[in-house]
Amino acid sequence: MRILVINPNTTASMTAKIGKAAASVASTGTEIVAVNPADGPPSIEGYFDEVFTVPGIIAEMGKAPAADAYVIACFDDTGLDAARCATEAPVIGIGEAAFHLASLVAGKFSVVTTLARSVPAIEHNLAKYGLASRCAKVRSSEVAVLDLEQPDSNARHKISDEIARAVREDHAEAIVLGCAGMADLAHELSQQHGVPVLDGVVCAVTLAESLLKVGLKTSKVGGYAAPRSKRFAGIFASASPAGAGSQG
């Protein structure tokens, strides 16, 4: 099977890190292809940045219509609903995947994300997915996303300190890392703090493989139906949908 892992931002070093994390848990015979769009923000930090990433996500999917599944590697699950409209193949967001797996290994979990501006979107998603009651707290470490790409930054230390506070103050039994750029930290932080620390990238790849193994596809009845045929104007003309069955 072939899984396209889309980093919605344009930072290639982060895409490489995400691809490495995805490949580390992929089954024998599963091909992981990690990509990012050429246009858009270098990092996604809040609602404003998110808006400019969705066209790139759909465009990357359109370049790989034969993929068996897609992973959206932004913890806010940016563009996830739109992406599910664009294909019958499974589309997994790393935030939703991590929340569900955390709920299987812990009664309560906390999320440790980057900046405070990202907290409301994560809280909104937890409520949308019906998992808000399982989350003790969404915490920000006040680490800018691009600092995660700087080896000499103190990002890891800040994240670790916030995990310690979550375990101590929230009584969290597991920690979900709230950014795809933290993918390389999960194992070490889990050993350090003695609780499961979940990275959404590996969770999403694992769930995508599971859906493929049991033959499940995205429902085309209701909200995830293929977009109706219409002509878009201006710079989005090339994205004009051809109607049901146009992709995937």
mmCIF file of C-alpha atoms in Angstrom:
data_model
loop_
_atom_site.group_PDB
_atom_site.id
_atom_site.type_symbol
_atom_site.label_atom_id
_atom_site.label_comp_id
_atom_site.label_asym_id
_atom_site.label_seq_id
_atom_site.Cartn_x
_atom_site.Cartn_y
_atom_site.Cartn_z
ATOM 1 C CA MET A 1 0.000 0.000 0.000
ATOM 2 C CA ARG A 2 1.064 3.596 -0.609
ATOM 3 C CA ILE A 3 0.393 6.353 1.923
ATOM 4 C CA LEU A 4 0.888 9.997 1.007
ATOM 5 C CA VAL A 5 1.864 12.013 4.080
ATOM 6 C CA ILE A 6 1.262 15.726 3.508
ATOM 7 C CA ASN A 7 3.004 18.334 5.628
ATOM 8 C CA PRO A 8 0.785 21.357 4.913
ATOM 9 C CA ASN A 9 3.558 23.892 5.565
ATOM 10 C CA THR A 10 6.454 24.576 3.200
ATOM 11 C CA THR A 11 9.387 23.677 5.489
ATOM 12 C CA ALA A 12 11.157 20.787 3.771
ATOM 13 C CA SER A 13 13.278 19.838 6.803
ATOM 14 C CA MET A 14 10.097 19.277 8.798
ATOM 15 C CA THR A 15 8.661 17.195 5.961
ATOM 16 C CA ALA A 16 11.758 14.983 6.066
ATOM 17 C CA LYS A 17 11.396 14.529 9.834
ATOM 18 C CA ILE A 18 7.712 13.663 9.432
ATOM 19 C CA GLY A 19 8.485 11.178 6.664
ATOM 20 C CA LYS A 20 11.108 9.469 8.801
ATOM 21 C CA ALA A 21 8.650 9.123 11.698
ATOM 22 C CA ALA A 22 5.970 7.739 9.380
ATOM 23 C CA ALA A 23 8.338 5.211 7.813
ATOM 24 C CA SER A 24 9.491 4.029 11.246
ATOM 25 C CA VAL A 25 6.108 2.417 11.963
ATOM 26 C CA ALA A 26 5.000 1.514 8.444
ATOM 27 C CA SER A 27 4.506 -2.185 7.782
ATOM 28 C CA THR A 28 6.653 -4.112 5.342
ATOM 29 C CA GLY A 29 5.250 -3.389 1.916
ATOM 30 C CA THR A 30 3.876 0.027 2.836
ATOM 31 C CA GLU A 31 5.420 2.888 0.880
ATOM 32 C CA ILE A 32 5.515 6.242 2.652
ATOM 33 C CA VAL A 33 5.759 9.335 0.465
ATOM 34 C CA ALA A 34 6.142 12.608 2.395
ATOM 35 C CA VAL A 35 5.472 15.870 0.587
ATOM 36 C CA ASN A 36 4.748 19.533 1.223
ATOM 37 C CA PRO A 37 3.265 22.217 -1.024
ATOM 38 C CA ALA A 38 5.511 24.802 -2.645
ATOM 39 C CA ASP A 39 3.193 27.659 -1.714
ATOM 40 C CA GLY A 40 1.967 28.702 1.726
ATOM 41 C CA PRO A 41 3.273 29.499 5.187
ATOM 42 C CA PRO A 42 6.518 27.967 6.519
ATOM 43 C CA SER A 43 4.706 27.013 9.720
ATOM 44 C CA ILE A 44 1.094 26.787 10.864
ATOM 45 C CA GLU A 45 0.448 28.756 14.018
ATOM 46 C CA GLY A 46 -3.223 29.572 14.356
ATOM 47 C CA TYR A 47 -6.328 30.070 12.272
ATOM 48 C CA PHE A 48 -4.889 32.648 9.858
ATOM 49 C CA ASP A 49 -2.048 30.408 8.687
ATOM 50 C CA GLU A 50 -4.410 27.462 8.270
ATOM 51 C CA VAL A 51 -6.477 29.170 5.591
ATOM 52 C CA PHE A 52 -3.525 29.437 3.230
ATOM 53 C CA THR A 53 -2.570 25.761 3.483
ATOM 54 C CA VAL A 54 -5.774 24.060 2.333
ATOM 55 C CA PRO A 55 -5.355 24.667 -1.431
ATOM 56 C CA GLY A 56 -1.867 23.177 -1.218
ATOM 57 C CA ILE A 57 -3.159 20.080 0.583
ATOM 58 C CA ILE A 58 -5.780 19.438 -2.098
ATOM 59 C CA ALA A 59 -3.235 20.085 -4.836
ATOM 60 C CA GLU A 60 -0.790 17.537 -3.377
ATOM 61 C CA MET A 61 -3.578 14.973 -3.197
ATOM 62 C CA GLY A 62 -4.399 15.700 -6.825
ATOM 63 C CA LYS A 63 -0.801 14.916 -7.808
ATOM 64 C CA ALA A 64 -1.097 11.458 -6.221
ATOM 65 C CA PRO A 65 -4.618 10.207 -6.979
ATOM 66 C CA ALA A 66 -3.480 6.581 -6.830
ATOM 67 C CA ALA A 67 -2.407 6.747 -3.179
ATOM 68 C CA ASP A 68 -4.193 4.207 -1.010
ATOM 69 C CA ALA A 69 -4.491 6.612 1.923
ATOM 70 C CA TYR A 70 -3.555 10.146 2.915
ATOM 71 C CA VAL A 71 -2.256 11.599 6.175
ATOM 72 C CA ILE A 72 -2.598 15.311 6.941
ATOM 73 C CA ALA A 73 0.451 16.038 9.099
ATOM 74 C CA CYS A 74 -0.684 19.176 10.884
ATOM 75 C CA PHE A 75 -1.905 18.744 14.445
ATOM 76 C CA ASP A 76 -4.803 21.168 13.919
ATOM 77 C CA ASP A 77 -6.106 18.692 11.311
ATOM 78 C CA THR A 78 -6.012 21.542 8.833
ATOM 79 C CA GLY A 79 -8.199 20.918 5.790
ATOM 80 C CA LEU A 80 -9.127 17.420 6.937
ATOM 81 C CA ASP A 81 -12.830 17.633 6.090
ATOM 82 C CA ALA A 82 -12.120 19.157 2.668
ATOM 83 C CA ALA A 83 -9.541 16.463 1.966
ATOM 84 C CA ARG A 84 -12.060 13.739 2.771
ATOM 85 C CA CYS A 85 -14.422 15.235 0.200
ATOM 86 C CA ALA A 86 -11.698 14.952 -2.454
ATOM 87 C CA THR A 87 -11.201 11.172 -2.320
ATOM 88 C CA GLU A 88 -12.741 7.851 -1.362
ATOM 89 C CA ALA A 89 -9.455 6.740 0.166
ATOM 90 C CA PRO A 90 -9.007 7.061 3.949
ATOM 91 C CA VAL A 91 -7.719 10.469 5.061
ATOM 92 C CA ILE A 92 -6.340 10.666 8.591
ATOM 93 C CA GLY A 93 -5.492 13.810 10.553
ATOM 94 C CA ILE A 94 -2.656 13.423 13.036
ATOM 95 C CA GLY A 95 -4.543 15.263 15.777
ATOM 96 C CA GLU A 96 -7.637 13.066 15.589
ATOM 97 C CA ALA A 97 -5.476 9.940 15.349
ATOM 98 C CA ALA A 98 -3.433 10.822 18.428
ATOM 99 C CA PHE A 99 -6.509 11.699 20.489
ATOM 100 C CA HIS A 100 -8.159 8.370 19.724
ATOM 101 C CA LEU A 101 -5.063 6.299 20.468
ATOM 102 C CA ALA A 102 -4.407 8.225 23.686
ATOM 103 C CA SER A 103 -7.930 7.419 24.828
ATOM 104 C CA LEU A 104 -7.146 3.718 24.375
ATOM 105 C CA VAL A 105 -4.129 3.739 26.666
ATOM 106 C CA ALA A 106 -5.089 6.304 29.324
ATOM 107 C CA GLY A 107 -8.135 7.494 31.195
ATOM 108 C CA LYS A 108 -7.015 11.114 30.889
ATOM 109 C CA PHE A 109 -4.439 12.697 28.625
ATOM 110 C CA SER A 110 -3.065 16.196 28.213
ATOM 111 C CA VAL A 111 -1.907 17.844 25.006
ATOM 112 C CA VAL A 112 1.367 19.774 24.894
ATOM 113 C CA THR A 113 1.466 22.025 21.854
ATOM 114 C CA THR A 114 3.552 24.927 20.615
ATOM 115 C CA LEU A 115 2.077 28.422 21.081
ATOM 116 C CA ALA A 116 -0.963 29.541 23.060
ATOM 117 C CA ARG A 117 -2.663 30.697 19.865
ATOM 118 C CA SER A 118 -2.969 27.023 18.831
ATOM 119 C CA VAL A 119 -4.860 25.982 21.964
ATOM 120 C CA PRO A 120 -8.386 27.082 20.892
ATOM 121 C CA ALA A 121 -8.244 25.129 17.622
ATOM 122 C CA ILE A 122 -7.154 21.978 19.439
ATOM 123 C CA GLU A 123 -9.871 22.392 22.081
ATOM 124 C CA HIS A 124 -12.423 22.882 19.299
ATOM 125 C CA ASN A 125 -11.313 19.650 17.615
ATOM 126 C CA LEU A 126 -11.474 17.683 20.858
ATOM 127 C CA ALA A 127 -15.087 18.787 21.298
ATOM 128 C CA LYS A 128 -15.877 18.025 17.654
ATOM 129 C CA TYR A 129 -14.456 14.509 17.975
ATOM 130 C CA GLY A 130 -16.318 13.866 21.243
ATOM 131 C CA LEU A 131 -13.088 13.471 23.216
ATOM 132 C CA ALA A 132 -12.998 16.697 25.234
ATOM 133 C CA SER A 133 -13.928 14.829 28.405
ATOM 134 C CA ARG A 134 -10.878 12.585 28.024
ATOM 135 C CA CYS A 135 -8.458 15.507 27.774
ATOM 136 C CA ALA A 136 -7.339 16.970 31.103
ATOM 137 C CA LYS A 137 -5.849 20.097 29.542
ATOM 138 C CA VAL A 138 -4.373 21.544 26.367
ATOM 139 C CA ARG A 139 -1.079 23.202 27.274
ATOM 140 C CA SER A 140 1.235 25.468 25.298
ATOM 141 C CA SER A 141 4.998 25.210 25.710
ATOM 142 C CA GLU A 142 5.505 28.617 24.046
ATOM 143 C CA VAL A 143 7.788 27.093 21.449
ATOM 144 C CA ALA A 144 7.497 28.531 17.952
ATOM 145 C CA VAL A 145 7.081 25.790 15.357
ATOM 146 C CA LEU A 146 10.244 26.689 13.450
ATOM 147 C CA ASP A 147 12.270 26.561 16.666
ATOM 148 C CA LEU A 148 11.701 22.812 16.548
ATOM 149 C CA GLU A 149 13.958 22.786 13.490
ATOM 150 C CA GLN A 150 16.815 24.545 15.299
ATOM 151 C CA PRO A 151 19.156 22.098 17.103
ATOM 152 C CA ASP A 152 20.514 24.834 19.359
ATOM 153 C CA SER A 153 17.098 26.033 20.564
ATOM 154 C CA ASN A 154 15.749 25.091 23.996
ATOM 155 C CA ALA A 155 12.516 23.775 22.485
ATOM 156 C CA ARG A 156 12.911 20.239 23.791
ATOM 157 C CA HIS A 157 13.565 21.513 27.324
ATOM 158 C CA LYS A 158 10.439 23.694 27.278
ATOM 159 C CA ILE A 159 8.298 20.839 25.995
ATOM 160 C CA SER A 160 9.690 18.472 28.625
ATOM 161 C CA ASP A 161 8.988 20.986 31.398
ATOM 162 C CA GLU A 162 5.392 21.330 30.220
ATOM 163 C CA ILE A 163 4.956 17.556 30.187
ATOM 164 C CA ALA A 164 6.195 17.416 33.774
ATOM 165 C CA ARG A 165 3.621 20.036 34.775
ATOM 166 C CA ALA A 166 0.865 18.134 32.951
ATOM 167 C CA VAL A 167 1.659 14.925 34.815
ATOM 168 C CA ARG A 168 1.950 16.731 38.155
ATOM 169 C CA GLU A 169 -0.887 19.263 37.908
ATOM 170 C CA ASP A 170 -3.347 17.691 35.454
ATOM 171 C CA HIS A 171 -2.779 14.128 36.668
ATOM 172 C CA ALA A 172 -2.377 13.250 32.987
ATOM 173 C CA GLU A 173 -1.802 9.559 32.349
ATOM 174 C CA ALA A 174 -0.556 10.126 28.802
ATOM 175 C CA ILE A 175 0.712 13.060 26.768
ATOM 176 C CA VAL A 176 -0.151 13.930 23.181
ATOM 177 C CA LEU A 177 2.444 16.044 21.400
ATOM 178 C CA GLY A 178 0.576 18.824 19.645
ATOM 179 C CA CYS A 179 2.752 19.422 16.584
ATOM 180 C CA ALA A 180 4.061 17.247 13.761
ATOM 181 C CA GLY A 181 7.427 18.921 14.216
ATOM 182 C CA MET A 182 7.749 17.139 17.575
ATOM 183 C CA ALA A 183 7.643 13.705 15.940
ATOM 184 C CA ASP A 184 11.243 12.873 16.803
ATOM 185 C CA LEU A 185 10.807 13.595 20.528
ATOM 186 C CA ALA A 186 8.067 11.164 21.552
ATOM 187 C CA HIS A 187 10.108 8.076 22.481
ATOM 188 C CA GLU A 188 12.728 9.922 24.511
ATOM 189 C CA LEU A 189 10.135 12.015 26.367
ATOM 190 C CA SER A 190 8.072 8.923 27.166
ATOM 191 C CA GLN A 191 11.100 7.268 28.758
ATOM 192 C CA GLN A 192 11.989 10.425 30.645
ATOM 193 C CA HIS A 193 8.553 11.026 32.162
ATOM 194 C CA GLY A 194 7.314 7.453 32.567
ATOM 195 C CA VAL A 195 4.018 7.929 30.703
ATOM 196 C CA PRO A 196 2.966 7.205 27.116
ATOM 197 C CA VAL A 197 3.885 10.153 24.887
ATOM 198 C CA LEU A 198 2.083 9.999 21.567
ATOM 199 C CA ASP A 199 3.162 11.499 18.260
ATOM 200 C CA GLY A 200 0.280 11.979 15.847
ATOM 201 C CA VAL A 201 2.255 11.081 12.731
ATOM 202 C CA VAL A 202 2.918 7.482 13.773
ATOM 203 C CA CYS A 203 -0.633 7.208 15.142
ATOM 204 C CA ALA A 204 -2.099 8.365 11.826
ATOM 205 C CA VAL A 205 -0.008 6.004 9.710
ATOM 206 C CA THR A 206 -0.979 3.095 11.936
ATOM 207 C CA LEU A 207 -4.684 3.944 11.669
ATOM 208 C CA ALA A 208 -4.456 4.452 7.909
ATOM 209 C CA GLU A 209 -2.954 0.980 7.502
ATOM 210 C CA SER A 210 -5.664 -0.476 9.735
ATOM 211 C CA LEU A 211 -8.471 1.054 7.668
ATOM 212 C CA LEU A 212 -6.903 -0.244 4.476
ATOM 213 C CA LYS A 213 -6.486 -3.737 5.901
ATOM 214 C CA VAL A 214 -10.192 -3.986 6.722
ATOM 215 C CA GLY A 215 -11.231 -2.373 3.448
ATOM 216 C CA LEU A 216 -12.826 0.805 4.777
ATOM 217 C CA LYS A 217 -13.104 3.919 2.633
ATOM 218 C CA THR A 218 -14.389 7.441 3.225
ATOM 219 C CA SER A 219 -18.178 7.606 3.011
ATOM 220 C CA LYS A 220 -19.480 9.583 0.060
ATOM 221 C CA VAL A 221 -22.926 10.042 1.595
ATOM 222 C CA GLY A 222 -23.529 13.382 3.304
ATOM 223 C CA GLY A 223 -20.833 15.857 4.225
ATOM 224 C CA TYR A 224 -17.947 13.972 2.613
ATOM 225 C CA ALA A 225 -19.686 13.618 -0.762
ATOM 226 C CA ALA A 226 -17.567 14.554 -3.767
ATOM 227 C CA PRO A 227 -17.770 18.282 -4.586
ATOM 228 C CA ARG A 228 -20.311 19.312 -7.210
ATOM 229 C CA SER A 229 -19.030 20.247 -10.630
ATOM 230 C CA LYS A 230 -18.502 23.985 -10.959
ATOM 231 C CA ARG A 231 -15.949 26.402 -12.330
ATOM 232 C CA PHE A 232 -13.861 28.321 -9.818
ATOM 233 C CA ALA A 233 -12.691 31.824 -10.674
ATOM 234 C CA GLY A 234 -9.275 33.464 -10.702
ATOM 235 C CA ILE A 235 -6.265 31.791 -9.114
ATOM 236 C CA PHE A 236 -8.340 28.759 -8.054
ATOM 237 C CA ALA A 237 -9.589 27.949 -11.587
ATOM 238 C CA SER A 238 -7.276 24.928 -11.813
ATOM 239 C CA ALA A 239 -8.919 23.434 -8.720
ATOM 240 C CA SER A 240 -12.408 23.450 -10.254
ATOM 241 C CA PRO A 241 -14.118 20.166 -9.297
ATOM 242 C CA ALA A 242 -15.434 17.952 -12.069
ATOM 243 C CA GLY A 243 -18.037 16.313 -9.848
ATOM 244 C CA ALA A 244 -18.447 12.885 -8.313
ATOM 245 C CA GLY A 245 -15.708 10.436 -9.166
ATOM 246 C CA SER A 246 -13.306 13.157 -10.263
ATOM 247 C CA GLN A 247 -10.537 12.136 -7.895
ATOM 248 C CA GLY A 248 -9.438 9.079 -5.952
#
